[in-house]
Coordinates of C-alpha atoms in Angstrom, one line a residue:
Y868 CA -11.6 -7.5 -9.2
F869 CA -12.2 -5.0 -12.1
D870 CA -14.5 -3.1 -10.0
H871 CA -11.7 -1.9 -8.0
Y872 CA -9.9 1.6 -9.1
Q873 CA -7.2 1.3 -11.6
G874 CA -5.6 4.7 -10.9
R875 CA -4.8 7.0 -8.0
H876 CA -6.3 10.3 -9.4
D877 CA -9.5 11.9 -7.7
K878 CA -11.2 12.0 -11.0
E879 CA -11.0 8.2 -11.6
P880 CA -14.6 6.8 -12.3
Q881 CA -16.5 5.7 -9.4
A882 CA -15.4 2.3 -8.1
W883 CA -16.1 -0.3 -5.3
G884 CA -12.7 0.6 -3.7
G885 CA -9.2 -1.0 -3.4
L886 CA -6.7 -0.5 -6.1
N887 CA -5.9 -2.8 -9.0
R888 CA -3.6 -1.2 -11.4
L889 CA -2.8 -2.4 -14.8
K890 CA 0.7 -3.6 -13.7
D891 CA -1.0 -5.3 -10.7
V892 CA -3.1 -7.4 -13.2
Y893 CA -0.2 -8.4 -15.3
G894 CA 1.6 -9.5 -12.3
F895 CA -1.5 -11.8 -11.4
N896 CA -0.4 -15.6 -11.0
P897 CA -3.2 -18.0 -10.9
L898 CA -1.1 -20.4 -9.1
P899 CA 0.1 -18.8 -6.0
D900 CA 3.3 -19.9 -4.4
E901 CA 1.6 -20.9 -1.0
I902 CA -0.2 -23.8 -3.0
D903 CA 1.7 -27.0 -3.5
H904 CA 2.6 -27.0 -7.2
S905 CA 2.0 -30.6 -7.2
K906 CA -1.6 -29.7 -6.8
G907 CA -1.7 -26.9 -9.4
H908 CA -3.4 -29.0 -11.9
H909 CA -6.6 -28.5 -9.9
I910 CA -6.3 -24.8 -10.9
L911 CA -8.1 -24.5 -14.2
G912 CA -7.6 -20.7 -14.9
G913 CA -8.3 -17.2 -13.6
Q914 CA -11.1 -14.5 -14.1
A915 CA -11.6 -10.9 -13.3
N916 CA -15.0 -9.8 -11.7
L917 CA -16.6 -6.7 -12.5
W918 CA -19.7 -6.0 -10.1
T919 CA -21.8 -3.0 -11.2
E920 CA -23.3 -1.4 -8.0
Q921 CA -21.2 1.8 -8.8
I922 CA -21.5 1.5 -12.7
E923 CA -24.5 3.0 -14.5
T924 CA -23.3 3.0 -18.3
F925 CA -21.7 0.6 -20.6
E926 CA -18.9 3.2 -21.4
H927 CA -18.1 3.1 -17.5
V928 CA -17.9 -0.8 -18.0
E929 CA -15.5 -0.6 -20.9
R930 CA -13.3 1.8 -19.2
M931 CA -13.2 -0.6 -16.3
I932 CA -12.3 -3.5 -18.4
L933 CA -9.9 -2.2 -20.9
P934 CA -6.9 -2.4 -21.0
R935 CA -6.9 -4.5 -17.9
Y936 CA -8.1 -7.4 -19.8
S937 CA -5.4 -7.5 -22.1
A938 CA -3.0 -7.5 -19.1
L939 CA -5.1 -10.6 -17.6
A940 CA -4.9 -12.4 -20.7
E941 CA -1.3 -12.5 -21.0
A942 CA -0.9 -13.0 -17.2
L943 CA -3.2 -16.2 -17.9
W944 CA -1.6 -17.3 -21.1
L945 CA 2.0 -17.1 -20.3
Q946 CA 4.2 -18.9 -17.6
P947 CA 5.3 -16.6 -14.9
E948 CA 9.0 -16.9 -15.9
K949 CA 8.1 -15.7 -19.5
K950 CA 6.0 -12.5 -18.5
Y951 CA 8.0 -9.3 -19.3
W952 CA 6.6 -6.0 -18.3
N953 CA 8.6 -3.9 -20.4
G954 CA 7.7 -6.2 -23.6
F955 CA 3.9 -5.9 -22.7
K956 CA 4.2 -2.1 -22.6
K957 CA 5.3 -2.0 -26.2
K958 CA 2.5 -4.3 -27.3
L959 CA 0.1 -2.1 -25.3
S960 CA 0.8 1.0 -27.6
V961 CA -0.4 -0.9 -30.7
Q962 CA -3.3 -2.8 -28.6
L963 CA -4.8 0.8 -27.7
K964 CA -4.8 1.6 -31.5
R965 CA -6.9 -1.5 -32.2
Y966 CA -9.3 -0.4 -29.3
Q967 CA -9.5 3.0 -31.0
H968 CA -10.1 1.6 -34.5
L969 CA -12.9 -0.7 -33.1
G970 CA -14.5 2.2 -31.2
Y971 CA -13.9 0.7 -27.7
R972 CA -13.7 3.1 -24.8
Y973 CA -10.6 2.2 -22.5
S974 CA -9.1 3.6 -19.4
E975 CA -6.0 5.8 -19.6
S976 CA -5.1 5.8 -16.1
A977 CA -1.9 4.1 -16.7
F978 CA -0.7 7.3 -18.2
T979 CA -1.5 9.6 -15.4
P980 CA 1.3 10.9 -13.4
Y981 CA 1.4 10.5 -9.6
Y982 CA 4.0 12.1 -7.2
S983 CA 6.0 11.4 -4.2
G984 CA 7.3 14.2 -2.2
R985 CA 10.1 14.8 0.3
L986 CA 10.4 17.8 2.4
L987 CA 13.7 19.7 2.6
P988 CA 13.0 21.7 5.9
E989 CA 16.0 23.8 5.9
E990 CA 15.3 25.1 2.4
R991 CA 11.6 25.2 2.8
Q992 CA 10.9 23.4 -0.4
L993 CA 9.5 20.2 -1.5
E994 CA 11.2 17.5 -3.6
I995 CA 8.9 16.2 -6.1
E996 CA 9.4 13.1 -8.2
L997 CA 6.9 12.2 -10.9
R998 CA 6.0 8.7 -12.3
T999 CA 3.5 6.9 -14.4
E1000 CA 2.7 3.0 -14.8
L1001 CA 3.9 3.6 -18.7
D1002 CA 7.0 5.5 -18.0
E1003 CA 8.5 5.6 -21.5
Y1004 CA 6.3 8.6 -22.2
P1005 CA 7.3 12.2 -21.4
I1006 CA 5.8 14.0 -18.4
L1007 CA 5.6 17.7 -19.1
F1008 CA 4.9 20.2 -16.2
S1009 CA 4.5 23.7 -14.9
L1010 CA 4.9 25.3 -11.7
D1011 CA 2.9 28.6 -12.4
G1012 CA -0.5 27.2 -12.5
T1013 CA -0.8 27.0 -16.4
E1014 CA -1.8 23.9 -18.3
P1015 CA 1.1 21.7 -19.5
E1016 CA 1.6 21.8 -23.1
N1017 CA 3.9 20.5 -25.8
T1018 CA 6.3 23.3 -25.2
S1019 CA 6.3 22.9 -21.3
K1020 CA 9.2 21.5 -19.4
M1021 CA 9.8 17.8 -19.6
F1022 CA 10.3 15.9 -16.2
T1023 CA 13.7 14.4 -16.0
Q1024 CA 14.6 14.7 -12.2
T1025 CA 13.1 15.9 -9.2
I1026 CA 11.1 19.1 -9.0
L1027 CA 11.9 21.7 -6.3
M1028 CA 8.4 23.0 -5.2
N1029 CA 8.4 26.4 -3.3
E1030 CA 5.7 27.8 -1.1
G1031 CA 2.6 29.0 -3.0
E1032 CA 3.5 27.0 -6.3
T1033 CA 0.9 24.9 -8.1
L1034 CA 2.5 22.0 -10.1
R1035 CA 0.4 20.8 -13.1
A1036 CA 1.7 17.8 -14.9
S1037 CA 0.4 15.7 -17.9
T1038 CA 2.0 12.7 -19.9
F1039 CA 2.0 13.3 -23.6
V1040 CA 1.6 10.6 -26.2
E1041 CA 2.2 11.5 -29.7
H1042 CA 2.2 15.3 -28.7
H1043 CA -1.2 14.8 -27.0
P1044 CA -2.0 14.8 -23.3
A1045 CA -3.1 11.2 -22.0
G1046 CA -4.6 10.2 -18.8
Y1047 CA -5.8 12.7 -16.1
E1048 CA -3.5 15.8 -15.4
L1049 CA -1.8 15.9 -11.9
K1050 CA -2.5 19.2 -10.0
L1051 CA -0.9 20.1 -6.9
E1052 CA -2.1 23.4 -5.6
N1053 CA -0.2 25.1 -2.8
L1054 CA 0.9 21.5 -1.6
M1055 CA 3.9 23.2 -0.2
N1056 CA 2.8 26.0 2.2
K1057 CA 3.4 27.6 5.6
A1058 CA 2.0 24.6 7.5
T1059 CA 4.2 22.0 5.7
G1060 CA 6.5 19.9 8.2
R1061 CA 5.2 22.1 11.1
K1062 CA 4.2 20.7 14.5
V1063 CA 0.5 19.7 15.0
T1064 CA -1.0 19.6 18.3
Y1065 CA -4.2 17.4 18.6
V1066 CA -6.9 18.6 21.0
S1067 CA -9.0 15.4 19.9
S1068 CA -6.9 12.5 18.9
W1069 CA -7.0 10.5 16.0
H1070 CA -8.9 6.8 16.2
K1071 CA -6.4 4.0 16.8
S1072 CA -8.0 2.2 13.7
Y1073 CA -6.9 5.1 11.3
P1074 CA -3.7 6.5 12.4
G1075 CA -2.5 7.9 8.9
G1076 CA 1.0 9.0 9.5
E1077 CA 0.0 9.9 13.1
K1078 CA 1.2 13.3 14.3
E1079 CA 2.9 14.1 10.8
T1080 CA -0.4 13.3 8.7
L1081 CA -1.6 16.6 8.6
T1082 CA 1.6 18.6 7.2
D1083 CA 3.4 15.9 5.6
A1084 CA 2.4 16.9 1.9
Q1085 CA 1.2 13.4 1.3
L1086 CA -2.3 13.4 -0.2
A1087 CA -4.6 10.5 0.4
E1088 CA -6.4 9.0 -2.6
K1089 CA -10.1 8.8 -3.1
R1090 CA -10.4 5.4 -1.3
G1091 CA -11.2 4.7 2.1
D1092 CA -8.7 2.0 2.4
D1093 CA -5.9 4.3 1.5
G1094 CA -3.6 4.2 4.8
R1095 CA -2.9 8.2 4.6
W1096 CA -6.3 8.9 5.9
Q1097 CA -6.4 9.8 9.5
G1098 CA -9.9 8.8 11.1
F1099 CA -12.0 10.4 14.0
K1100 CA -15.1 8.3 15.2
E1101 CA -17.9 10.3 16.4
D1102 CA -15.7 12.9 17.9
D1103 CA -15.3 16.4 16.7
F1104 CA -11.9 17.3 15.0
E1105 CA -9.5 20.0 16.6
V1106 CA -5.9 20.7 16.0
I1107 CA -3.4 23.5 16.3
V1108 CA -0.7 24.3 13.9
D1109 CA 2.3 26.1 15.0
L1110 CA 4.1 27.8 12.2
V1111 CA 7.1 28.4 14.3
K1112 CA 7.2 32.2 13.7
E1113 CA 4.8 35.1 13.1
E1114 CA 3.5 35.1 9.5
V1115 CA 1.1 37.4 7.2
L1116 CA -1.8 34.8 6.4
S1117 CA -4.7 35.3 4.3
M1118 CA -6.0 31.7 3.6
A1119 CA -6.2 28.4 5.2
W1120 CA -7.7 24.9 4.1
I1121 CA -8.2 21.4 4.8
R1122 CA -9.2 18.0 3.0
F1123 CA -11.8 15.7 3.9
F1124 CA -13.0 12.3 2.5
Q1125 CA -16.4 10.8 2.2
H1126 CA -18.0 7.6 0.6
T1127 CA -21.6 7.0 1.6
G1128 CA -21.9 4.1 -0.8
S1129 CA -19.4 1.8 1.2
T1130 CA -18.1 3.5 4.3
S1131 CA -19.3 5.4 7.4
V1132 CA -17.2 8.4 6.6
M1133 CA -18.7 11.8 6.2
I1134 CA -17.5 15.2 5.5
P1135 CA -17.9 17.6 8.7
Q1136 CA -21.2 19.7 9.3
K1137 CA -19.0 22.9 10.0
V1138 CA -15.5 23.9 9.8
E1139 CA -13.9 26.8 12.0
F1140 CA -10.9 28.6 11.5
W1141 CA -9.1 30.4 14.3
G1142 CA -5.7 32.3 14.5
S1143 CA -3.3 33.4 17.5
L1144 CA 0.1 34.8 17.9
D1145 CA 0.5 33.4 21.3
D1146 CA -1.6 30.2 21.3
K1147 CA -3.7 31.6 24.1
N1148 CA -5.8 34.5 22.7
Y1149 CA -7.5 33.3 19.5
I1150 CA -9.6 35.5 16.7
F1151 CA -12.0 33.8 14.6
L1152 CA -11.1 33.7 11.1
G1153 CA -14.1 32.4 9.8
E1154 CA -16.2 29.2 9.0
K1155 CA -17.5 26.9 6.5
N1156 CA -20.6 25.1 6.8
N1157 CA -21.3 22.1 4.5
K1158 CA -24.8 20.5 3.2
T1159 CA -25.4 16.9 4.0
I1160 CA -24.5 14.8 0.7
L1161 CA -25.9 11.6 0.6
E1162 CA -25.0 10.5 -3.0
R1163 CA -23.2 7.1 -3.1
E1164 CA -20.0 8.5 -4.9
A1165 CA -16.6 9.0 -3.3
F1166 CA -15.1 12.4 -3.3
I1167 CA -12.7 14.4 -1.4
K1168 CA -13.4 18.0 -0.5
K1169 CA -11.0 20.7 0.1
I1170 CA -12.4 23.2 2.3
E1171 CA -10.9 26.7 1.9
L1172 CA -11.2 30.0 3.7
D1173 CA -9.9 33.3 2.4
F1174 CA -9.7 36.1 5.1
K1175 CA -8.4 39.4 5.5
P1176 CA -4.4 39.6 6.0
V1177 CA -3.3 39.0 9.4
S1178 CA -0.1 38.4 11.3
L1179 CA -0.6 35.0 13.1
R1180 CA 1.6 32.3 14.4
Y1181 CA -0.9 29.7 15.2
I1182 CA -4.0 28.3 13.1
K1183 CA -6.5 26.3 14.9
I1184 CA -9.1 24.2 13.0
Q1185 CA -12.2 22.6 14.4
A1186 CA -14.5 20.3 12.5
T1187 CA -18.0 19.2 13.6
N1188 CA -18.7 15.6 13.3
C1189 CA -22.4 14.7 12.6
R1190 CA -21.7 11.8 15.1
I1191 CA -24.5 9.6 14.0
L1192 CA -25.2 8.8 10.3
P1193 CA -28.4 10.0 9.2
A1194 CA -31.3 7.7 8.9
N1195 CA -31.3 7.8 5.1
H1196 CA -27.8 6.8 5.0
P1197 CA -27.1 3.1 4.1
R1198 CA -25.8 2.6 7.6
G1199 CA -28.2 5.1 9.3
G1200 CA -27.8 5.1 13.0
Q1201 CA -24.3 4.0 13.2
A1202 CA -21.4 6.3 14.3
A1203 CA -20.0 8.6 11.9
W1204 CA -16.3 9.2 11.2
L1205 CA -14.2 12.0 9.8
F1206 CA -11.4 11.3 7.4
T1207 CA -8.7 14.0 6.9
D1208 CA -5.3 14.1 5.5
E1209 CA -3.6 17.5 5.0
I1210 CA -3.7 21.2 6.1
G1211 CA -2.4 24.2 4.1
V1212 CA -1.8 27.8 5.3
L1213 CA -0.8 30.8 3.1

């Protein structure tokens, strides 16, 4: 299905859902192993479908098709034992120039960096590894929030990210950035790796990473089927983060997901932030009210609150679920969900 996302970035064009990357398409085998090969002659070929419920322009169509059609063509023409991903990647660099010459618009999702992170609890650092699908091109990055450029540091091994730093990374092709830029702002913060107490528990159907989900520095993608989202059905959301020691704080944030077009997941109506030194007496830090948005597009909303610096050890976050989807929602009258994946405190 070419109406599935082909990359992991939040700015990927609207798609129906699911993830079907360039490498996944190249690995497609029209004769699956579970089918008796003596009956393989009944399979005449393969195809890719592009449904356009989420697509409004022909430019969007082209970017959903290309270069995945090239990967599909080779997957269908070659016997599985003759396919060679590294060889295809070399040919693709020439094919993309053909697209440019012919005036075709194509996706650069395969160039976009994505990350994996591992917390080093003693050092209070996050060990970051960067990858792309087309990994022969250099990834240049900064940790001070500046835009990567040709003189920026090249990723060669894991990056150590400290509290409050912003990682920005781009793949460069012939000295120009390609794909989307990866930006991880305050991913390593005072809440990372800390214990979370759930006043209201997650739904068993969407546990995410269970009790580690909200402080594990693993960001979910802009897809409802990403298993890193933690879901709450009809219930309000309330958690308390223990920062272990008293800290001077001035900002807190939390991320939520919404996709009206294909899910019952809505952003919360209101998010409240509270702080305490003893987990008994809480002071109100502030709140954010969210306007109901019913456009079909999927999006991730990072709800941030800046407040006057104050010494705290515990942060409580409460989010109000609309509980029942409004009548003008495609699933109006059904139970509403909240999806969240990460909390940050600085």
